[in-house]
Tab-separated table of C-alpha atoms and ligand atoms in Angstrom:
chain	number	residue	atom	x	y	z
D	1	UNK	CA	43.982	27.296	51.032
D	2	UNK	CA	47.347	28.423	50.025
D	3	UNK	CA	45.685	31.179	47.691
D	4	UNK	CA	43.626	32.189	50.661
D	5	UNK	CA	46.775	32.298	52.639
D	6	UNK	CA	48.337	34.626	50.018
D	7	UNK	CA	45.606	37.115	49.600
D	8	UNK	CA	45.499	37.635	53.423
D	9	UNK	CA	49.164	38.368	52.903
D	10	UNK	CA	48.789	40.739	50.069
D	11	UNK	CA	46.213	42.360	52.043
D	12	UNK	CA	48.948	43.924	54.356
D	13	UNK	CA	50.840	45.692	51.630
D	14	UNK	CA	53.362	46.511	54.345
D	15	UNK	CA	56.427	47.608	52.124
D	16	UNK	CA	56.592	49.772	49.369
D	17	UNK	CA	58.614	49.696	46.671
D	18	UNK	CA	60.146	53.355	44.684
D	19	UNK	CA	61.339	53.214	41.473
D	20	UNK	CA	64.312	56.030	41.223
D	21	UNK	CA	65.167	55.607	37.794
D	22	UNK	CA	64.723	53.166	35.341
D	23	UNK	CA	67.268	54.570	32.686
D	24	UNK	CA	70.376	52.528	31.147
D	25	UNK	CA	74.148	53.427	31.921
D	26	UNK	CA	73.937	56.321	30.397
D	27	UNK	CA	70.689	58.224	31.672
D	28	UNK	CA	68.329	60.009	29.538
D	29	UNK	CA	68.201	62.358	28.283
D	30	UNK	CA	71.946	61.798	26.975
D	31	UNK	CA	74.104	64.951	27.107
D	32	UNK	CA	74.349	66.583	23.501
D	33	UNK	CA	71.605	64.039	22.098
D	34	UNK	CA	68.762	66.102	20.293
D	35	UNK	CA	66.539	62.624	19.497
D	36	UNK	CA	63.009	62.652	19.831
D	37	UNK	CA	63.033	60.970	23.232
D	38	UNK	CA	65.952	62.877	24.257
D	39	UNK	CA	64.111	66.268	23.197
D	40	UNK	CA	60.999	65.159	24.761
D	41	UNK	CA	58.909	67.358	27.315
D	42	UNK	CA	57.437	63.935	28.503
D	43	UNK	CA	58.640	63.211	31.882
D	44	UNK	CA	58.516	59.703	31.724
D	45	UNK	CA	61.255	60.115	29.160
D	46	UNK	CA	63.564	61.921	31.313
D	47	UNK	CA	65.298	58.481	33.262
D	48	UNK	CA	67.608	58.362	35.713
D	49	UNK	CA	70.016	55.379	36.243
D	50	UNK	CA	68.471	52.223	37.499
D	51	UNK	CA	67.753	52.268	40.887
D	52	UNK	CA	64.956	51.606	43.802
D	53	UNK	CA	64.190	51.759	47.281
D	54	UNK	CA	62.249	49.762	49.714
D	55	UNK	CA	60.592	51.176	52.374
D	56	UNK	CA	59.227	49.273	55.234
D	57	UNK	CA	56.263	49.496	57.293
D	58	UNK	CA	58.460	51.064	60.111
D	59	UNK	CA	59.927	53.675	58.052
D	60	UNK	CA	63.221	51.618	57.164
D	61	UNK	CA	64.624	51.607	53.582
D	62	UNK	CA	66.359	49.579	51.928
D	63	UNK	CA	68.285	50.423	48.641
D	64	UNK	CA	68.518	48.945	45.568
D	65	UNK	CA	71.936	50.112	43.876
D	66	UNK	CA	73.802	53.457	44.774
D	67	UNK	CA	74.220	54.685	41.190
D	68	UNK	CA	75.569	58.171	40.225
D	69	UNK	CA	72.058	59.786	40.408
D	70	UNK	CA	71.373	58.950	43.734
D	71	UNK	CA	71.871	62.451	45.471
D	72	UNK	CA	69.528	63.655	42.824
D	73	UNK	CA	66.819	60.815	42.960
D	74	UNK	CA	66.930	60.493	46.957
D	75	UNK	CA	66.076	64.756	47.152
D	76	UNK	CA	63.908	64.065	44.189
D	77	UNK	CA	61.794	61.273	45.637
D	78	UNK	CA	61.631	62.049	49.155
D	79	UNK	CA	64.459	59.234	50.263
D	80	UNK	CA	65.017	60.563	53.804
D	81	UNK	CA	67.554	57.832	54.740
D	82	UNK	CA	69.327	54.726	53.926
D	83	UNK	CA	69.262	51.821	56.221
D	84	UNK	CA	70.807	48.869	54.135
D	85	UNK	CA	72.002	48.570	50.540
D	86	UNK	CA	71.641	45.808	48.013
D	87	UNK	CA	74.493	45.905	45.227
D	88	UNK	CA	73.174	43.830	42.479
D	89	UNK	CA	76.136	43.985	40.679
D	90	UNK	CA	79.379	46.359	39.887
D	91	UNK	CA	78.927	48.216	36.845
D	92	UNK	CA	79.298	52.096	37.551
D	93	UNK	CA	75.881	53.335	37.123
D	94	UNK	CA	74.961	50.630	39.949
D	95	UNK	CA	78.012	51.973	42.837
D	96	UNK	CA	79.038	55.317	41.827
D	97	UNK	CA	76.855	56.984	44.486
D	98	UNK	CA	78.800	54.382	47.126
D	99	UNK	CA	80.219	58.260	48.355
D	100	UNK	CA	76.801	59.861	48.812
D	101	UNK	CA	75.619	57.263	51.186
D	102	UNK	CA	77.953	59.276	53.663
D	103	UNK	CA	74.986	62.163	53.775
D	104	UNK	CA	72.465	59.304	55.263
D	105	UNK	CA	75.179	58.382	58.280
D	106	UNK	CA	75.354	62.104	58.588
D	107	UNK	CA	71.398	62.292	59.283
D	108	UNK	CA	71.137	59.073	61.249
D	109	UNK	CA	74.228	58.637	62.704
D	110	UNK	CA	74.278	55.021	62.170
D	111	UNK	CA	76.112	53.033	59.789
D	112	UNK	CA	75.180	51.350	56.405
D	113	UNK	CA	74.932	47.599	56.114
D	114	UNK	CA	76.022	46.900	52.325
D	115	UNK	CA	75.325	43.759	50.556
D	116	UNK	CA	76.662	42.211	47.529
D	117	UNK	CA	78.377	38.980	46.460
D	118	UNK	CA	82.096	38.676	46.875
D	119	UNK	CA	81.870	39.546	43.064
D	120	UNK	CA	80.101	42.326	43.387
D	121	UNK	CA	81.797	43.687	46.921
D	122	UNK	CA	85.636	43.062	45.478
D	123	UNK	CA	85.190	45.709	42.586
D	124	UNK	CA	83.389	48.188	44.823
D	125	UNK	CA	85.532	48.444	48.088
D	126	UNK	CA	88.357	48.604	45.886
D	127	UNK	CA	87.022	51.675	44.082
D	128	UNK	CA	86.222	53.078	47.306
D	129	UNK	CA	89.174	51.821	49.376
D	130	UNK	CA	89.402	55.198	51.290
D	131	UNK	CA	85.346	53.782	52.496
D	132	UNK	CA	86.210	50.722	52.779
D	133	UNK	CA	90.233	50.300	54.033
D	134	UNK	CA	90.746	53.655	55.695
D	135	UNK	CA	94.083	54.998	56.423
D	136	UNK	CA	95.342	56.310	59.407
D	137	UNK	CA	95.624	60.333	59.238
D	138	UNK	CA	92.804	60.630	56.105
D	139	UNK	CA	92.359	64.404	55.377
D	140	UNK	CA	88.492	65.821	54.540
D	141	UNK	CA	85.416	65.294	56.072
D	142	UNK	CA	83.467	62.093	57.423
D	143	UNK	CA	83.518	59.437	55.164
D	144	UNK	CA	80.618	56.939	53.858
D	145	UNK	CA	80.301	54.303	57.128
D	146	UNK	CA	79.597	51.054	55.539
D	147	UNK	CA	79.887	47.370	56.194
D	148	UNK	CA	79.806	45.091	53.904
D	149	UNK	CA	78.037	41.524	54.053
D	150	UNK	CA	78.743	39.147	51.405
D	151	UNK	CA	75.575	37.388	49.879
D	152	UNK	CA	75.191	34.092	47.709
D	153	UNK	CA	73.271	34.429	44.817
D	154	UNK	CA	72.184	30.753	45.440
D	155	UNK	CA	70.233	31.303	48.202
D	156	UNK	CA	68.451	33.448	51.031
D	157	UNK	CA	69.539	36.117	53.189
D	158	UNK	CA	68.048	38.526	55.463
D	159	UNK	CA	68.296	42.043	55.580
D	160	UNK	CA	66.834	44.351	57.745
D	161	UNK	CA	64.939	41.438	58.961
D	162	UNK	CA	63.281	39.928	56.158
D	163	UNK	CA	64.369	37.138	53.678
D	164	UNK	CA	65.015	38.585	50.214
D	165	UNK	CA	65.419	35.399	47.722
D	166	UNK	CA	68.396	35.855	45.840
D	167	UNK	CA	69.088	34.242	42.188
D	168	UNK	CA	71.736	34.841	39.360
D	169	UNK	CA	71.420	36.651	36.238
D	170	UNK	CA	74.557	36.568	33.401
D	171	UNK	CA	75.007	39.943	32.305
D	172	UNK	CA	78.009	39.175	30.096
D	173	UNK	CA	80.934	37.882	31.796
D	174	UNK	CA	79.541	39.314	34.903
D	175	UNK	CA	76.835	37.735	37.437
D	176	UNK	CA	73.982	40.144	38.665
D	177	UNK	CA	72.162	39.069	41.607
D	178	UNK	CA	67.887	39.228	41.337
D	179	UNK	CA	65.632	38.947	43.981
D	180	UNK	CA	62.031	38.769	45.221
D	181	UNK	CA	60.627	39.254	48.339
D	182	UNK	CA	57.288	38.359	48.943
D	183	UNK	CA	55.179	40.382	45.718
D	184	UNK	CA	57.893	42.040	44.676
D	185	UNK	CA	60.982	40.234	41.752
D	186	UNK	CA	63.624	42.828	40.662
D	187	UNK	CA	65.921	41.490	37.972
D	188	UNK	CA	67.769	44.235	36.189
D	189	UNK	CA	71.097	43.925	33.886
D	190	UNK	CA	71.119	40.636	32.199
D	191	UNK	CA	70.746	38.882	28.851
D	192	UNK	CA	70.600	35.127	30.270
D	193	UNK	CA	68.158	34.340	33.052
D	194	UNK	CA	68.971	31.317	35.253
D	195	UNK	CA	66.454	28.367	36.127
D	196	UNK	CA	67.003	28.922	39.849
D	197	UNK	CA	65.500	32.393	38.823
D	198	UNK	CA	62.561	31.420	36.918
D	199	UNK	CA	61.413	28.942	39.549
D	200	UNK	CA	61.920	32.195	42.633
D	201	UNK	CA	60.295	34.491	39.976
D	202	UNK	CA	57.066	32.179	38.827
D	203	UNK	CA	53.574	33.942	39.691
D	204	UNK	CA	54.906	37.219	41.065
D	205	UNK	CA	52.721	39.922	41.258
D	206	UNK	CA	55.253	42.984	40.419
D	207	UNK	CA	58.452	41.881	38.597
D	208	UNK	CA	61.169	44.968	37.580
D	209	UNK	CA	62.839	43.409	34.347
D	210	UNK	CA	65.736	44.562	32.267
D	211	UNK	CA	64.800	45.442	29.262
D	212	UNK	CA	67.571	47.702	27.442
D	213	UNK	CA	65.477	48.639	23.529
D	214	UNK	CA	64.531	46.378	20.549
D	215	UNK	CA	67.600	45.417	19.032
D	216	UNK	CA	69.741	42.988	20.779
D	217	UNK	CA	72.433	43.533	22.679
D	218	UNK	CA	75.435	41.815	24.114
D	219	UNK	CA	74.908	41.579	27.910
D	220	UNK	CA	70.788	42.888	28.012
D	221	UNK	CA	67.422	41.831	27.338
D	222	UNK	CA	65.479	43.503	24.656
D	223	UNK	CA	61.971	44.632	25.403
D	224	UNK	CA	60.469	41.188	23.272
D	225	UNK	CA	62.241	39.102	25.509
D	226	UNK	CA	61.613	40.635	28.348
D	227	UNK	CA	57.478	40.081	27.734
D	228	UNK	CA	58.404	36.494	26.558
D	229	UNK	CA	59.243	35.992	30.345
D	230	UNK	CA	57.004	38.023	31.985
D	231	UNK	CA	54.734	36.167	30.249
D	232	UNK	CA	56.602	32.666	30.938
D	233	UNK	CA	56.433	33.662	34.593
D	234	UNK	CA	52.740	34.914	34.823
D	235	UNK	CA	53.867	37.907	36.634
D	236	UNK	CA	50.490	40.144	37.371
D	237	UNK	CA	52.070	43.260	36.759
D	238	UNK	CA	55.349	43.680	35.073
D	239	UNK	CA	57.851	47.010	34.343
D	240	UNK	CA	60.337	47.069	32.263
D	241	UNK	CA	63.641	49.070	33.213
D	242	UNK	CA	67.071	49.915	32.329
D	243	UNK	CA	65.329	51.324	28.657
D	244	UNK	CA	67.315	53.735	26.262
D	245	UNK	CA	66.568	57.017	24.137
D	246	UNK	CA	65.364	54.911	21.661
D	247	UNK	CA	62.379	54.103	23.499
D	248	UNK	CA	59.815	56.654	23.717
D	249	UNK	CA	57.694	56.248	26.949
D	250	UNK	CA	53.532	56.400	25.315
D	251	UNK	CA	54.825	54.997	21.617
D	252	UNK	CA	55.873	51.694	23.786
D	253	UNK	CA	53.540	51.064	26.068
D	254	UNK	CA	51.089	51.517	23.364
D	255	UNK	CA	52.598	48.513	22.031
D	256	UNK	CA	53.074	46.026	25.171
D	257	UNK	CA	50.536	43.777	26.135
D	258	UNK	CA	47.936	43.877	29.041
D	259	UNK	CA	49.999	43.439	32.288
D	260	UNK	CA	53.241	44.670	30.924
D	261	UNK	CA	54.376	48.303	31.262
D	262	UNK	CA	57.472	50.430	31.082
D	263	UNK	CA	58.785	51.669	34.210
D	264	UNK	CA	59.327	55.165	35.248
D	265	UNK	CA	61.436	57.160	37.512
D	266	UNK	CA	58.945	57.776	40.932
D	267	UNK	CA	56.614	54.957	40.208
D	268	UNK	CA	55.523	52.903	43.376
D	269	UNK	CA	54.032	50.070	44.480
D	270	UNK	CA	52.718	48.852	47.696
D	271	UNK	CA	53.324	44.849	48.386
J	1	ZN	ZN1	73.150	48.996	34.483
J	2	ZN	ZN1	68.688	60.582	22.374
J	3	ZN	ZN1	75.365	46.412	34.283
């Protein structure tokens, strides 16, 4: 019954889900690099920082991260406004777009809900304190109008109407939050995945995984251990993101098992 239940459901596909870049901190190509992936003609080796976007049935989106690229990606991929933001964590190629969101409240005329945890938020509306704390008598234009909403990693929490599972990741000394909703589990930035997260995470049909290159690193996953969990979670489909210029785009995939791809910038699903 409950399989039934969840077929019906899948049925719908009423959200979609847009990768905008599935690149590490530093993009790729890298600036001045003349490596093979770096050199490549391949777009799906060109990656932008790690970002996504879901749209919903009525034509709302919510984004995943506001990283430097975003001007680039939301022209690029057709992102025609901003209704909420997710934060999952900090780090500057997650927030440095924060400004551009200001072009979205210039189309819409509405404001931005932003959510984070109080980890996440503190960092970010103090880097953006004239956003965030305004003074009285600020020169320029119009800035970004955002709110912020704090958000517990331990739990639920709605936004734009629908209940988004959150769960930690430890990305270092720093805690990223994760999510699914409904079909979809986005986990990017880690090298430690909680419990609370594997249980949210289990039998997901698309899960977005970290997954920096093959040796290890400090505070990511490496591509092995990222299919060790995919594979722990039976996820049906799985895409690696947040890859580097060492990983060339066909030479990988050739290598992954069934089920388990790497992400690229503009790739969508429907859920
Ligand atoms: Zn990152
Ligand atoms: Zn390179
Ligand atoms: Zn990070």
């Amino acid at each position: 019954m409950a399989r039934m239940i969840m077929s019906l459901d899948n049925e719908k596909d009423t959200m979609k889900f847009t990768l905008l870049g599935c690149g590490t901190s530093t993009g790729v190509p890298l600036p001045g690099c003349s490596c093979k992936v770096c050199a490549s003609g391949n777009p799906k080796n060109h990656r932008d920082r790690t970002s996504g976007c879901i749209t919903l049935d009525d034509g709302r989106v919510i984004l995943i991260d506001a990283g430097p690229d975003l001007r680039y990606q939301a022209l690029k991929h057709k992102v025609e406004r901003v209704d909420s933001v997710l934060f999952t964590h900090a780090h500057a190629d997650h927030i440095l777009g924060t400004d551009d969101l200001r072009s979205f409240n210039f189309v819409s005329r509405r404001r931005i809900s932003c959510y984070g945890t109080q980890e996440t938020l503190d960092p970010i509306t103090s880097a953006f304190s004239y956003i965030f704390q305004p003074r009285a008598g600020y020169e320029g234009g119009m800035v970004a109008q955002l709110d912020p909403h704090v958000i517990d990693n331990d739990a639920s929490g709605e936004i734009e109407g629908n209940t988004f599972s959150f769960f930690p990741l430890q990305h270092g000394g720093m805690t990223v939050t994760g999510f699914r909703l409904g079909d979809l589990g986005y986990a990017t930035d880690f090298n430690k995945i909680s419990d609370r997260a594997m249980e949210i995470l289990a039998g997901v049909k698309y899960l977005f995984i970290d997954g920096l290159r093959y040796e290890p690193h400090n505070t990511h996953i490496t591509i092995p251990q990222a299919v060790e969990i995919a594979q722990k979670l039976h996820a049906e489909q799985t895409y690696i993101i947040h890859t580097t210029h060492t990983i060339d785009y066909d030479e990988t995939n050739a290598k992954l098992p069934k089920g388990i791809e790497l992400g690229y910038d503009g790739l969508t699903v429907n859920f």
